[in-house]
Coordinates of C-alpha atoms in Angstrom, one line a residue:
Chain A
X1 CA 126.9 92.2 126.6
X2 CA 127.1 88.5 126.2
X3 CA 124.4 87.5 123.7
X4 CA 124.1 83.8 124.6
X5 CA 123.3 84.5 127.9
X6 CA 119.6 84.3 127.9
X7 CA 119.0 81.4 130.4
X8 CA 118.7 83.1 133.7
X9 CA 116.6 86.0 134.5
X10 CA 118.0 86.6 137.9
X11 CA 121.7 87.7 136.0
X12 CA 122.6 91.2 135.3
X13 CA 122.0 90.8 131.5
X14 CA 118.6 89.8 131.6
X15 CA 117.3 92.2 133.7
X16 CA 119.7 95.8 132.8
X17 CA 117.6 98.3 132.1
X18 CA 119.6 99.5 128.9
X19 CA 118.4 103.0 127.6
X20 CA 117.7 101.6 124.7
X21 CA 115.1 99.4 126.1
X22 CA 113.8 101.9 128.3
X23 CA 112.8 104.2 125.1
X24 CA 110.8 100.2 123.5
X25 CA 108.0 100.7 122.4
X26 CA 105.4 98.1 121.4
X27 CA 103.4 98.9 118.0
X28 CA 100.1 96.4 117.8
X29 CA 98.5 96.0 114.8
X30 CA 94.6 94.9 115.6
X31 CA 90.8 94.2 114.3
X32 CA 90.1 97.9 115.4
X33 CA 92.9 100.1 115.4
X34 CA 96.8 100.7 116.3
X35 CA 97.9 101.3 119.3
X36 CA 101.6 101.8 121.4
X37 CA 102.8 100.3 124.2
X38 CA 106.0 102.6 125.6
X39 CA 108.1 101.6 128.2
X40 CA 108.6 103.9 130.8
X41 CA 110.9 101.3 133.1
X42 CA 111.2 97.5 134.7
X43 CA 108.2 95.9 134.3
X44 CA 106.2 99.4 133.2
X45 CA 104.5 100.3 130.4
X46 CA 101.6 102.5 128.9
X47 CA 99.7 103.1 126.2
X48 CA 101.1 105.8 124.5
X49 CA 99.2 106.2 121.3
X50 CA 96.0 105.3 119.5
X51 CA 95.7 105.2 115.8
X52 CA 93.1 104.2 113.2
X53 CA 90.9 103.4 115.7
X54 CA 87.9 101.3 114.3
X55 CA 90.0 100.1 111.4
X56 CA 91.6 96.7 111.0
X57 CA 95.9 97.5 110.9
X58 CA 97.3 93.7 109.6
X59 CA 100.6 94.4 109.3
X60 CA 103.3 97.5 110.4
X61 CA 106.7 97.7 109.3
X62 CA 109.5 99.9 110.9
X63 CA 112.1 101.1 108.3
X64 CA 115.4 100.6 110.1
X65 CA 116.9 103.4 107.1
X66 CA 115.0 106.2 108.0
X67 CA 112.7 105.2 111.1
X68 CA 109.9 105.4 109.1
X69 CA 106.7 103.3 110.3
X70 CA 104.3 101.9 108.2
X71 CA 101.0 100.6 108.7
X72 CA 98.1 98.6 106.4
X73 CA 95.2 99.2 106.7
X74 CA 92.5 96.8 105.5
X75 CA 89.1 98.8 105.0
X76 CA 86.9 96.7 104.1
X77 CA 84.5 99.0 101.8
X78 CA 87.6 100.9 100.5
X79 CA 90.3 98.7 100.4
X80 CA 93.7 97.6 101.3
X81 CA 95.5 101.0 102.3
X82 CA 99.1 101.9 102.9
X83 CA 100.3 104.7 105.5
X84 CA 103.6 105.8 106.7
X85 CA 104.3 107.8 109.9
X86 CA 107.9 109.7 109.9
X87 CA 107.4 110.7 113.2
X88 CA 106.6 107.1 115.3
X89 CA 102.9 106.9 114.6
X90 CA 101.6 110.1 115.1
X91 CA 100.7 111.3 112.0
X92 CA 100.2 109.3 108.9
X93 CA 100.5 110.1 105.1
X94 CA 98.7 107.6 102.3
X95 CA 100.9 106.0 100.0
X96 CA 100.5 104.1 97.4
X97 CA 99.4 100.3 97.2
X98 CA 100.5 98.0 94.6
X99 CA 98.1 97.3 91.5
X100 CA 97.5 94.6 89.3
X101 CA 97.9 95.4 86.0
X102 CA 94.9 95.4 84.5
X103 CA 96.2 93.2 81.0
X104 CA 96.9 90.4 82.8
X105 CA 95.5 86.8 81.8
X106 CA 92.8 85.7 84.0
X107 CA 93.7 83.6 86.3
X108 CA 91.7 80.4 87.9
X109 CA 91.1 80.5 90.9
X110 CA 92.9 78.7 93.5
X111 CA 90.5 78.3 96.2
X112 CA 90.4 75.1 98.7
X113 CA 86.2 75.7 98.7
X114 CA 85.4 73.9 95.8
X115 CA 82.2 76.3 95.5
X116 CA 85.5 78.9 94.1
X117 CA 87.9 76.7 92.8
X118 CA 88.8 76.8 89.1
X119 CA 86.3 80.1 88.7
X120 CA 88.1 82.4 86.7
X121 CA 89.0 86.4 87.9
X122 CA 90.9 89.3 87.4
X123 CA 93.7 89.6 89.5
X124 CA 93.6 92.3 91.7
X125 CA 94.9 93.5 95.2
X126 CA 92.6 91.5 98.0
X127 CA 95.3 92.6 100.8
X128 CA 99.0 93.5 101.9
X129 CA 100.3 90.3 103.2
X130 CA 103.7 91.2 103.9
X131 CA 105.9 94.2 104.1
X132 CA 109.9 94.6 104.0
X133 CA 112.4 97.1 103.2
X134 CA 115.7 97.5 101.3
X135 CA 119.1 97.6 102.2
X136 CA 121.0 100.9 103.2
X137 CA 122.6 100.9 99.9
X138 CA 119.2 100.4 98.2
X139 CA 117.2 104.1 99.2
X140 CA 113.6 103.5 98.0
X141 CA 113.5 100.4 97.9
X142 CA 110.7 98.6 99.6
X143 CA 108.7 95.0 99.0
X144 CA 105.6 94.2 99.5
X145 CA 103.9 90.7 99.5
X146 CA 100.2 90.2 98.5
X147 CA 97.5 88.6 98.1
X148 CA 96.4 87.0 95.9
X149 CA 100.0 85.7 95.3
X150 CA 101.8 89.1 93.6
X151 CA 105.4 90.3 94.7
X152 CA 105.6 94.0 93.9
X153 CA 108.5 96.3 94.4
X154 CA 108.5 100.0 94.9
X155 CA 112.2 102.2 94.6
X156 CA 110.2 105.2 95.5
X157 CA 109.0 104.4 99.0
X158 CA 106.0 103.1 98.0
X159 CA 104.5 105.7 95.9
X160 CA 104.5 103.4 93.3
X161 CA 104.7 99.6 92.9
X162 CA 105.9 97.2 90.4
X163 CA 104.6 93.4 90.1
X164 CA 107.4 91.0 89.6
X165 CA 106.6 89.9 86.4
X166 CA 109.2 87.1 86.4
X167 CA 107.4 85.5 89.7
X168 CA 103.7 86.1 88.8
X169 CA 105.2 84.2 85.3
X170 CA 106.3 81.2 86.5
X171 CA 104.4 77.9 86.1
X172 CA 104.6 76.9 89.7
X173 CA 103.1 80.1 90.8
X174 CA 99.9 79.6 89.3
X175 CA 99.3 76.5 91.4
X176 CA 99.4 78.1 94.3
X177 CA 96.4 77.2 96.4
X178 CA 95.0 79.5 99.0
X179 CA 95.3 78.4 102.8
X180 CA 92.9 79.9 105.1
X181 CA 92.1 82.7 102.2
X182 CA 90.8 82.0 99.2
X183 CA 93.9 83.0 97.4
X184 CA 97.9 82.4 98.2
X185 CA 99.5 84.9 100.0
X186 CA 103.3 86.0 100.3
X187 CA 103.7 86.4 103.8
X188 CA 107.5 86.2 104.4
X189 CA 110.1 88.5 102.6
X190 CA 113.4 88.0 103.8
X191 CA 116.1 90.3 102.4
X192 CA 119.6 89.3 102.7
X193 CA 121.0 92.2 105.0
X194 CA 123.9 92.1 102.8
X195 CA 123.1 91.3 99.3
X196 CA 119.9 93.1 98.7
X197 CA 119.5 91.3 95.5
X198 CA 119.5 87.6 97.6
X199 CA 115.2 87.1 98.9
X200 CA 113.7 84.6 100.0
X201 CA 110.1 84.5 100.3
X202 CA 107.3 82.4 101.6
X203 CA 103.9 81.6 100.6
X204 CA 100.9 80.0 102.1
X205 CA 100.5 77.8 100.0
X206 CA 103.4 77.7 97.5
X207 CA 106.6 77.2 100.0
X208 CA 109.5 78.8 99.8
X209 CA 111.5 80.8 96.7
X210 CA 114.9 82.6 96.5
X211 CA 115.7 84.9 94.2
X212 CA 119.3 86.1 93.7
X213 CA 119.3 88.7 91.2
X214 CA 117.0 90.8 92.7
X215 CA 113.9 89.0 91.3
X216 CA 114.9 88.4 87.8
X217 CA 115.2 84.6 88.3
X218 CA 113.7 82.3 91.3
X219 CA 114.1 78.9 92.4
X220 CA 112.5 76.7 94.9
X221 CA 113.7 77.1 98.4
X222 CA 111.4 74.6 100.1
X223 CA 113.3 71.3 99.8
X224 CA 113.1 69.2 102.9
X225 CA 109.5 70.3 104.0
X226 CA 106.9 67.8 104.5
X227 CA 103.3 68.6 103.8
X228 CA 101.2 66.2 105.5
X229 CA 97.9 67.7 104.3
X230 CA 98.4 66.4 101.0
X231 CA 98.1 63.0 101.2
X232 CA 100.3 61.5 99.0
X233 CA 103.8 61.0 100.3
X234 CA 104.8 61.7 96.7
X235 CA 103.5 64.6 96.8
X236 CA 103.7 65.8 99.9
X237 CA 107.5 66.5 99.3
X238 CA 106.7 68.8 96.2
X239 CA 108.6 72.1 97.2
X240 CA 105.3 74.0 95.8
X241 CA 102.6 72.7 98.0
X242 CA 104.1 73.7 101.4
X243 CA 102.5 76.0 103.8
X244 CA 105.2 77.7 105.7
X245 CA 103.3 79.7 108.0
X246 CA 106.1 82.0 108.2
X247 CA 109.5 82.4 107.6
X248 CA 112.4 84.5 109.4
X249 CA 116.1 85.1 108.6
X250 CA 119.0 85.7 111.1
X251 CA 119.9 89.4 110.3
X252 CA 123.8 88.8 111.4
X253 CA 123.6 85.0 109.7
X254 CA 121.6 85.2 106.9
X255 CA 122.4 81.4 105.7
X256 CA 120.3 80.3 108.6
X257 CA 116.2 80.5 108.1
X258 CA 113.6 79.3 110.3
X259 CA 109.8 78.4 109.6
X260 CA 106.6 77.7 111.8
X261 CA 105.3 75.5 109.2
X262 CA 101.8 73.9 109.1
X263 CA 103.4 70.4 109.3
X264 CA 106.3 71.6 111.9
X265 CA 109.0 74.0 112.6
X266 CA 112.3 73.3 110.3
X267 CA 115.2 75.1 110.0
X268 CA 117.9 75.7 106.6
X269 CA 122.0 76.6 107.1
X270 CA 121.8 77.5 103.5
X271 CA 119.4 80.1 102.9
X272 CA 116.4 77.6 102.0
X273 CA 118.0 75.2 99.7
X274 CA 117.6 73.1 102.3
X275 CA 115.7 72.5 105.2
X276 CA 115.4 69.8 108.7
X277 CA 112.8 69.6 110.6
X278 CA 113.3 70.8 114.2
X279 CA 112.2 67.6 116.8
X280 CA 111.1 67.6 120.2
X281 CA 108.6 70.3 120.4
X282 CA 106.5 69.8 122.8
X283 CA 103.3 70.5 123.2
X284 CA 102.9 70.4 119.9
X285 CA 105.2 71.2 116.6
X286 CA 101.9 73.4 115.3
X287 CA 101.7 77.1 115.3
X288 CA 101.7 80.0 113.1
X289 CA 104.6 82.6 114.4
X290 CA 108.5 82.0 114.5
X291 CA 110.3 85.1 116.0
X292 CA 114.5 84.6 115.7
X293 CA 116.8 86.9 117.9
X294 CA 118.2 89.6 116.4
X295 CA 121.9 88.7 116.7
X296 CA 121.8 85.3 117.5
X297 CA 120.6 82.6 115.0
X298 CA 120.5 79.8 116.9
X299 CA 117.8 81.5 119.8
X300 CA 113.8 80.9 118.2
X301 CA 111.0 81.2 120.1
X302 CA 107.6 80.0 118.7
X303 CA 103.9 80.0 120.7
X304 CA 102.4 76.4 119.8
X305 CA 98.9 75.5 118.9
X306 CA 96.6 72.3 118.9
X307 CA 96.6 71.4 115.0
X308 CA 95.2 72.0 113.1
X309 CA 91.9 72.8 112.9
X310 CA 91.4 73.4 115.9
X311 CA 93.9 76.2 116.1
X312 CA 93.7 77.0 119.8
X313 CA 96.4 76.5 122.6
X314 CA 96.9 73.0 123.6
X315 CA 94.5 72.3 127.0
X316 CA 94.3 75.6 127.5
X317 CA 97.8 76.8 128.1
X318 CA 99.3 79.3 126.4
X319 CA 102.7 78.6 126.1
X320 CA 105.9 80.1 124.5
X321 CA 108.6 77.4 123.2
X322 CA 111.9 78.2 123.4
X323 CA 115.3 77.3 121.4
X324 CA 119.0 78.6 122.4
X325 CA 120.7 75.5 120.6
X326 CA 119.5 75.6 117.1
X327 CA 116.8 73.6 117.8
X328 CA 118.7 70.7 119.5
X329 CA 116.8 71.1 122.8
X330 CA 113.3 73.5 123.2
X331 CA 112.0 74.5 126.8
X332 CA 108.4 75.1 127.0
X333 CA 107.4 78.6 129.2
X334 CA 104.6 79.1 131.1
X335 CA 105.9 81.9 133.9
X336 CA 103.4 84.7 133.1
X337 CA 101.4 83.4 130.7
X338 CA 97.6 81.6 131.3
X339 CA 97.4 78.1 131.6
X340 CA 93.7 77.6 132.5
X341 CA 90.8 77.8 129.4
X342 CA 92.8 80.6 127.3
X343 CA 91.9 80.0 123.9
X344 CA 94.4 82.5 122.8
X345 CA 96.1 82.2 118.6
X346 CA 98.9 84.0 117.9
X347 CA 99.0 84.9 114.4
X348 CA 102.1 84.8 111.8
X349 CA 102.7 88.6 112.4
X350 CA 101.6 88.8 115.7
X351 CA 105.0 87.9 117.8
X352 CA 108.2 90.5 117.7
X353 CA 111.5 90.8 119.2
X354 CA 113.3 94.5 119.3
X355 CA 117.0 95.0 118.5
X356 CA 118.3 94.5 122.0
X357 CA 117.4 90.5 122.3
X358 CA 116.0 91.0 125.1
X359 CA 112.0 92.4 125.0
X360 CA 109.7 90.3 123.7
X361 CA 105.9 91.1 123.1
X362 CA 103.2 88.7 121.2
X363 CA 99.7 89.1 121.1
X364 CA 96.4 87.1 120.3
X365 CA 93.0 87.2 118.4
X366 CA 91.5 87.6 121.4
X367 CA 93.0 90.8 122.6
X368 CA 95.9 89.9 125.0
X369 CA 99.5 90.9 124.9
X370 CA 102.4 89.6 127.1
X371 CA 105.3 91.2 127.2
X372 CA 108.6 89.6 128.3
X373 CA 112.1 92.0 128.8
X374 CA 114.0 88.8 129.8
X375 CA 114.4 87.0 126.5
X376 CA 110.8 85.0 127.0
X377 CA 112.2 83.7 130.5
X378 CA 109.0 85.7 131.9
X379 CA 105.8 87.0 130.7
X380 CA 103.6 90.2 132.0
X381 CA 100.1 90.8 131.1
X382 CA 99.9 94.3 129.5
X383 CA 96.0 93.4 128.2
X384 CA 93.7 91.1 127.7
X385 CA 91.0 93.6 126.3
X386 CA 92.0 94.5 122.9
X387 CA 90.5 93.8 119.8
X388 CA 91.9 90.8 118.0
X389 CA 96.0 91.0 117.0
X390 CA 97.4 90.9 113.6
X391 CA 100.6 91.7 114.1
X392 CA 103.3 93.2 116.7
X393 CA 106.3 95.5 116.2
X394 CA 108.8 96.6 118.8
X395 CA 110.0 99.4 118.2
X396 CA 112.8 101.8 119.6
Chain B
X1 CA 81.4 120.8 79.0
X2 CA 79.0 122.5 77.3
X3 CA 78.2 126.0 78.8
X4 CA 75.2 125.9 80.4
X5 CA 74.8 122.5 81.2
X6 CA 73.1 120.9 83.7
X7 CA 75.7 119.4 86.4
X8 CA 75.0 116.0 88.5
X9 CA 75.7 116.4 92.1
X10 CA 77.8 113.9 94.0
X11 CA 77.1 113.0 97.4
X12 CA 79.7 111.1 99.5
X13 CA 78.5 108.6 102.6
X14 CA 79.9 110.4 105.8
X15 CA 82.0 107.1 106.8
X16 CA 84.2 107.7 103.5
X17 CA 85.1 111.2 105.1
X18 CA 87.1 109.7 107.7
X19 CA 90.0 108.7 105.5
X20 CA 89.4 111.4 102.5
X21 CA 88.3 114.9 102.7
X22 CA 85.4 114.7 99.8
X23 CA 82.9 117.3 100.4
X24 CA 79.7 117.2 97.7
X25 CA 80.5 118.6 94.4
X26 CA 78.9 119.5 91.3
X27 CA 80.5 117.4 87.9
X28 CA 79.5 117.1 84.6
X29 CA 77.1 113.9 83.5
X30 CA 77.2 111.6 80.8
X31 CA 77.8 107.9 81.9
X32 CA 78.6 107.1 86.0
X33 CA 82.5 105.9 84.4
X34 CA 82.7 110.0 83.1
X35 CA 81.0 111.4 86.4
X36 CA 83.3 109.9 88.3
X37 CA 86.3 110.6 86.2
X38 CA 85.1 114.1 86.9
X39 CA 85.3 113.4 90.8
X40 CA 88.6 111.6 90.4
X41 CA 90.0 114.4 88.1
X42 CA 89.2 116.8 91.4
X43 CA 89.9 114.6 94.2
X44 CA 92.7 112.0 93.1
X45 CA 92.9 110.2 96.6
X46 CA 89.5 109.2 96.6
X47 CA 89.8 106.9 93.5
X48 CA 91.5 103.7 95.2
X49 CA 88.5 104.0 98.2
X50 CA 85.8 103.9 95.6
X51 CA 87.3 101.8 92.5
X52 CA 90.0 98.8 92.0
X53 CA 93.1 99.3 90.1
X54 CA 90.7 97.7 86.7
X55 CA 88.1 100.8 87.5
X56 CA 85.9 98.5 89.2
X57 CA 83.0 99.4 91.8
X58 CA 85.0 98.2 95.4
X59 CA 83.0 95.0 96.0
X60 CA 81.3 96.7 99.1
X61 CA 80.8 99.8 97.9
X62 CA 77.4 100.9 96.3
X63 CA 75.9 103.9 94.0
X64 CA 72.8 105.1 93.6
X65 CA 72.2 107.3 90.7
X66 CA 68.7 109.5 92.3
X67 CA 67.5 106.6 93.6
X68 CA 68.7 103.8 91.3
X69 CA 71.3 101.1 92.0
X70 CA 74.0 101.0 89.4
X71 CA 73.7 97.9 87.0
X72 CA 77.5 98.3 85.3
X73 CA 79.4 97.5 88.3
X74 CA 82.3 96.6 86.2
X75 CA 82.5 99.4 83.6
X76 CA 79.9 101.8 85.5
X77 CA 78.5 102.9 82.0
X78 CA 75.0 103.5 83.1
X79 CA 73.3 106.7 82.3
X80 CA 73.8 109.5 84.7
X81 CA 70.7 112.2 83.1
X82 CA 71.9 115.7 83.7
X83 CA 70.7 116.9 86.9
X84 CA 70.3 114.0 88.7
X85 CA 72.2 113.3 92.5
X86 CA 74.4 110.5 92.6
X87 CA 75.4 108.8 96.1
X88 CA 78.6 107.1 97.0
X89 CA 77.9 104.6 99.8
X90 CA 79.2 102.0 101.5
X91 CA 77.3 98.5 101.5
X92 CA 75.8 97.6 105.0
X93 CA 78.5 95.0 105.8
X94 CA 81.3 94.0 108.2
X95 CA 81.7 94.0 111.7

């Protein structure tokens, strides 16, 4: 199959009903529960399962190792909790969440309310922000992003967790600020699929770091990002005060990252040490989800927002913006999707491509998911009646 | 525990059930930290519902010790008198 060919959805490519996409299946992460979407063929799909209904599910994570899926749930009288499913989401096991050690310093707090700002706590798990596995060669090994602001690392599956002391350490890190929670929160772990020792994270607010030993030592990895919000110009370059939204990596070229940031979409050819700000975006460069194509770096597709805070689709219109060039030229979609009063955010987790190229499924906080099976050329409605998305995950 | 003694009962709000099988159960007393170190010491999984990883009363969660609210929501080291019925609850909040 020809990879670059994603422009037309009348050609074979876009529209072959590969067995592998006729087994998809579409895991969405919600205010109230998790539920499946299974494809059953062109254009169909049902609901094929219904977990943790009632509880909020930010964030699942497939386990491309074993198949393993995993699922965090954020009770909000008990607390963040971690599940995995070995047998696609049917039944679910508890594992264990990461901890903050109880010796640590207090920390001030980093808080944009100035009611919070500079009170002093105990650091402690407030949620799971992001979730990401080893490499084959690494068996146990999973990460997990937090917040407020703590890498851990488990080589057990998750039964226990480590905090990255050599991260949580560092200077810059405790100038993080919180954006949109009181605390910072790692929501991006990219893993080099071929040096599992080579990350790259991101952080809202704290920008981007890279790590080549595994986590031992880290380095900025947010030059060339502008952060507006700051005011001074000065400043606004600092690598540790940007708000990348979220970051993705190209799993066949891992030099190549891409970020919906708050101040724009950029892209880096060198693994974050630096970055260019993708132009033309129209109708606007805001948003909160970049989703890359699984074999092809230079194919991005992003759902734009009005910035910032009105965070809702530009005149009503949801839209999906799309790159096959790098980023040279974006086309704007609209076939499918509504473009009369939706007020319709997709969220940094809440966008998902599946191994093929060619589904693609994002949902919103207010309860629709569109599904596309020709590389975003079209969009279907599968609902517009669940409660808000967190996060999607295509699955096979 | 000293033969004989009186035991505090532990009562678990229903809603806590749905993630962790915690039926009643009969513990020693002493301070609410100790009572609930006896829970704990019987049903492991429901430590991380009820406490934070510093031992910590979850910010939503309450306890009423007969009908007392606990003061020590930090180091839980109020009084628990032998006999009495302790209640695990969840705080009326969320949506």
């Amino acid at each position: 199959m020809d990879p670059m060919c994603i422009s037309c959805r009348h050609c074979p490519v876009g529209n072959t009903d590969t067995e592998e996409e006729a087994m998809a299946i579409i895991q969405v992460g919600t205010r109230k529960g998790l539920f499946a979407y299974k494809k059953k063929g062109s254009g169909v799909w049902t609901m094929s399962n219904r977990q943790f209904v009632g509880d909020p599910v930010n964030l699942v994570m497939k386990d491309p190792r074993d198949g393993s899926l995993y699922a965090v749930l954020d009770l909000e009288h008990y607390g963040t909790k971690l599940r995995r499913s070995k047998d696609g989401g049917f039944t679910w096991e508890e594992i264990g969440v990461p901890e903050y050690p109880s010796e640590l310093p207090l920390e001030k707090m980093p808080s944009p309310d100035p009611e919070d700002a500079g009170r002093e706590y105990q650091p402690k798990l407030e949620k799971i922000w992001a979730l990401a596995p080893g490499l084959v060669g690494q068996p146990g090994v999973l990460w997990c992003g937090t917040i407020p602001g703590g890498l851990f690392k488990s080589e057990d599956l998750g039964a226990s967790w480590t905090l990255v002391h050599e991260l949580w350490n560092k200077e810059e890190r405790k100038v993080w600020m919180g954006g949109g929670q009181p605390y910072p929160a790692i929501h991006s772990i990219c893993v080099d699929p071929k040096d599992g020792d080579d990350i790259v994270i991101g952080v809202s607010i704290g920008g981007a770091w890279r790590t080549r030993d595994g986590g031992k030592t880290w380095a900025p990895a947010s030059m060339g990002m502008f952060a507006e919000y700051v005011g001074d110009p000065d400043l606004a370059k600092d690598p540790n005060v940007q708000d990348p939204h979220l970051i993705v990596q190209s799993p066949t070229n891992p030099s190549i990252l891409w970020t919906q940031h708050h101040n724009g979409v950029y892209r880096s050819s060198d693994r974050g040490t630096s970055w260019s700000e993708s132009e033309g975006l129209s109708p606007s460069s805001f948003g909160f989800v970049v989703c890359i194509h699984p074999y092809d770096a230079n194919s991005v597709w992003l759902v734009p927002a009005e910035k910032d805070e009105m965070r809702v689709p530009v005149d009503g219109k949801v839209v999906v913006n799309r790159t096959v060039d790098g980023g040279d030229t974006w086309e704007t979609i609209t076939e499918g999707l509504p473009q009369d009063d939706a007020y319709d955010i997709v969220l940094r987790h809440a966008m998902n491509v599946d191994p093929t190229g060619q589904v693609l499924a994002f949902g919103s906080t207010t309860g629709s998911l569109w599904v596309s099976e020709d590389q975003g050329e079209e969009w279907s409605t599968l609902s517009h009646h669940l409660p808000p998305i967190y996060c999607v995950v295509l699955t096979q | 525990m000293e033969l004989g003694a009186k035991l505090v009962q532990v009562h678990f709000t229903g809603n806590l059930r749905r993630h962790v099988d915690c039926p009643s159960m009969k513990v020693g007393g002493g301070t609410l930290i100790e009572v609930l170190n006896g829970v704990f010491d019987a049903l492991p999984q429901a430590r991380g519902y009820v406490v934070d990883e510093h031992g910590a009363l979850r910010r939503h969660m309450n306890i009423f010790i007969n009908s007392e609210r606990v003061a020590d929501r930090a180091s839980l080291t109020d009084t628990v008198p032998d006999g009495s019925d302790v209640y695990i609850m969840q705080a009326l909040s969320g949506g």
